[in-house]
CSV table of C-alpha atoms in Angstrom, one decimal:
chain,number,residue,atom,x,y,z
F,1,UNK,CA,0.0,0.0,0.0
F,2,UNK,CA,1.3,3.5,-0.9
F,3,UNK,CA,2.2,5.8,1.9
F,4,UNK,CA,0.6,9.1,0.8
F,5,UNK,CA,0.0,12.3,2.6
F,6,UNK,CA,-0.9,15.9,1.9
F,7,UNK,CA,1.4,18.7,3.1
F,8,UNK,CA,0.0,22.2,3.2
F,9,UNK,CA,2.5,24.2,1.2
F,10,UNK,CA,4.5,26.7,3.1
F,11,UNK,CA,6.9,29.4,2.0
F,12,UNK,CA,9.9,27.1,2.5
F,13,UNK,CA,8.4,24.7,-0.1
F,14,UNK,CA,9.3,26.9,-3.1
F,15,UNK,CA,12.1,24.6,-4.3
F,16,UNK,CA,9.8,21.6,-4.1
F,17,UNK,CA,7.1,23.3,-6.2
F,18,UNK,CA,9.7,24.6,-8.7
F,19,UNK,CA,10.9,21.0,-9.2
F,20,UNK,CA,7.3,19.9,-9.7
F,21,UNK,CA,6.5,22.6,-12.2
F,22,UNK,CA,9.7,21.8,-14.1
F,23,UNK,CA,8.4,18.2,-14.6
F,24,UNK,CA,7.2,18.0,-18.3
F,25,UNK,CA,4.1,16.1,-17.2
F,26,UNK,CA,2.8,19.2,-15.3
F,27,UNK,CA,3.4,21.4,-18.3
F,28,UNK,CA,0.3,23.5,-19.2
F,29,UNK,CA,-1.5,22.7,-15.9
F,30,UNK,CA,-3.6,25.6,-14.8
F,31,UNK,CA,-3.4,27.3,-18.2
F,32,UNK,CA,0.3,27.8,-17.6
F,33,UNK,CA,3.4,26.9,-19.5
F,34,UNK,CA,6.4,27.0,-17.2
F,35,UNK,CA,5.3,29.3,-14.4
F,36,UNK,CA,7.7,32.0,-13.2
F,37,UNK,CA,9.2,31.8,-9.7
F,38,UNK,CA,7.1,34.9,-8.8
F,39,UNK,CA,3.9,33.2,-9.9
F,40,UNK,CA,4.7,30.0,-8.0
F,41,UNK,CA,5.2,32.1,-4.8
F,42,UNK,CA,2.0,34.0,-5.3
F,43,UNK,CA,-0.3,31.3,-6.6
F,44,UNK,CA,0.9,28.2,-4.8
F,45,UNK,CA,2.5,29.4,-1.6
F,46,UNK,CA,-0.6,31.3,-0.3
F,47,UNK,CA,0.6,34.9,-0.8
F,48,UNK,CA,-2.0,35.7,-3.5
F,49,UNK,CA,-5.4,34.5,-2.3
F,50,UNK,CA,-6.1,33.4,1.3
F,51,UNK,CA,-9.1,31.3,0.2
F,52,UNK,CA,-6.9,29.1,-2.0
F,53,UNK,CA,-4.9,26.4,-0.2
F,54,UNK,CA,-2.2,24.4,-2.0
F,55,UNK,CA,-1.2,21.0,-0.7
F,56,UNK,CA,1.9,19.0,-1.9
F,57,UNK,CA,1.1,15.4,-2.6
F,58,UNK,CA,3.8,13.2,-1.0
F,59,UNK,CA,4.2,9.5,-1.8
F,60,UNK,CA,6.8,7.8,0.3
F,61,UNK,CA,7.8,11.4,1.3
F,62,UNK,CA,8.6,12.3,-2.4
F,63,UNK,CA,6.7,15.2,-3.9
F,64,UNK,CA,4.6,13.9,-6.8
F,65,UNK,CA,1.9,16.4,-7.3
F,66,UNK,CA,-0.3,19.3,-6.2
F,67,UNK,CA,-3.9,19.6,-5.1
F,68,UNK,CA,-5.5,23.0,-4.5
F,69,UNK,CA,-8.7,23.7,-2.7
F,70,UNK,CA,-10.4,27.0,-3.2
F,71,UNK,CA,-13.5,28.2,-1.3
F,72,UNK,CA,-16.5,29.0,-3.5
F,73,UNK,CA,-18.7,30.1,-0.6
F,74,UNK,CA,-21.9,28.5,0.5
F,75,UNK,CA,-20.2,25.4,1.9
F,76,UNK,CA,-18.6,24.6,-1.5
F,77,UNK,CA,-15.0,24.3,-2.6
F,78,UNK,CA,-13.4,23.6,-5.9
F,79,UNK,CA,-10.3,21.3,-6.1
F,80,UNK,CA,-7.7,21.0,-8.8
F,81,UNK,CA,-5.3,18.0,-8.9
F,82,UNK,CA,-2.2,17.3,-10.9
F,83,UNK,CA,0.2,14.3,-10.5
F,84,UNK,CA,3.5,13.7,-12.2
F,85,UNK,CA,3.3,11.0,-14.8
F,86,UNK,CA,5.3,8.6,-12.5
F,87,UNK,CA,2.5,8.8,-9.9
F,88,UNK,CA,-0.4,8.2,-12.2
F,89,UNK,CA,-2.3,5.0,-12.5
F,90,UNK,CA,-1.2,3.7,-9.1
F,91,UNK,CA,-4.2,4.7,-6.9
F,92,UNK,CA,-2.5,8.0,-5.8
F,93,UNK,CA,-5.3,10.2,-7.1
F,94,UNK,CA,-7.9,8.2,-5.2
F,95,UNK,CA,-5.9,8.5,-2.0
F,96,UNK,CA,-5.6,12.3,-2.6
F,97,UNK,CA,-9.4,12.7,-3.0
F,98,UNK,CA,-9.9,10.7,0.2
F,99,UNK,CA,-7.3,12.7,2.0
F,100,UNK,CA,-8.7,16.1,1.0
F,101,UNK,CA,-12.0,15.3,2.7
F,102,UNK,CA,-10.7,15.9,6.3
F,103,UNK,CA,-9.4,19.5,5.6
F,104,UNK,CA,-12.6,20.2,3.7
F,105,UNK,CA,-14.7,19.1,6.6
F,106,UNK,CA,-12.6,21.2,9.0
F,107,UNK,CA,-13.3,24.3,6.9
F,108,UNK,CA,-17.1,23.7,6.9
F,109,UNK,CA,-17.2,22.5,3.3
F,110,UNK,CA,-19.9,20.0,2.5
F,111,UNK,CA,-19.5,19.9,-1.4
F,112,UNK,CA,-16.4,19.6,-3.6
F,113,UNK,CA,-16.4,20.6,-7.3
F,114,UNK,CA,-14.1,19.9,-10.2
F,115,UNK,CA,-14.1,21.2,-13.7
F,116,UNK,CA,-12.3,18.9,-16.2
F,117,UNK,CA,-12.2,20.0,-19.8
F,118,UNK,CA,-14.7,18.2,-22.0
F,119,UNK,CA,-11.9,16.7,-24.1
F,120,UNK,CA,-10.2,15.3,-21.0
F,121,UNK,CA,-11.8,11.8,-21.1
F,122,UNK,CA,-9.3,10.2,-18.7
F,123,UNK,CA,-9.8,13.0,-16.1
F,124,UNK,CA,-13.6,12.7,-16.4
F,125,UNK,CA,-13.5,8.9,-15.9
F,126,UNK,CA,-11.2,9.4,-12.9
F,127,UNK,CA,-13.5,12.0,-11.3
F,128,UNK,CA,-16.5,9.8,-11.8
F,129,UNK,CA,-14.7,6.8,-10.3
F,130,UNK,CA,-14.0,8.8,-7.1
F,131,UNK,CA,-17.6,9.8,-6.7
F,132,UNK,CA,-18.1,13.1,-8.6
F,133,UNK,CA,-21.3,13.5,-10.6
F,134,UNK,CA,-22.0,15.7,-13.6
F,135,UNK,CA,-23.9,18.9,-12.8
F,136,UNK,CA,-23.5,20.8,-16.1
F,137,UNK,CA,-21.4,21.4,-19.2
F,138,UNK,CA,-20.0,24.9,-19.9
F,139,UNK,CA,-18.8,26.0,-23.2
F,140,UNK,CA,-19.3,29.8,-23.2
F,141,UNK,CA,-16.4,31.0,-21.0
F,142,UNK,CA,-13.9,33.3,-22.7
F,143,UNK,CA,-10.3,32.0,-22.7
F,144,UNK,CA,-11.3,28.5,-21.6
F,145,UNK,CA,-12.1,25.2,-23.4
F,146,UNK,CA,-15.5,23.8,-22.7
F,147,UNK,CA,-15.6,21.9,-19.4
F,148,UNK,CA,-17.8,19.9,-17.1
F,149,UNK,CA,-18.8,20.9,-13.7
F,150,UNK,CA,-18.8,17.9,-11.4
F,151,UNK,CA,-19.7,17.7,-7.7
F,152,UNK,CA,-19.3,15.3,-4.8
F,153,UNK,CA,-20.8,15.6,-1.3
F,154,UNK,CA,-18.3,15.5,1.6
F,155,UNK,CA,-19.4,12.6,3.8
């Protein structure tokens, strides 16, 4: 069984996040190419928006991905997840989704949402497999490919 845990990103995690974003399998995540150091510090180390939390995914204490949780108000939070290619297909994503439930509950969140692109068939299958259900399809947003809005209740 994999040893996986989430570590809330802190200012001293910059080097870890830089290494993750330099991994080609994370290229383009979040609409970014290779993010600048300043953007990593602002967007992923909590200095930009207090309602967005970034967790580093550790497997056997090695950083293999990132999961963000951002409050949407009304007891709802969106999550974004990216894993390095080496961590995919081994059950890590399922462990991450299970692990994000505790901090969500602590923050009074009762519903999680995700928004995979319509063309991301693998991602859509994954989110369905971990309990997310389709709520709507959006195709009218400027600067974004059409995507699905999927939700899961926090047990």
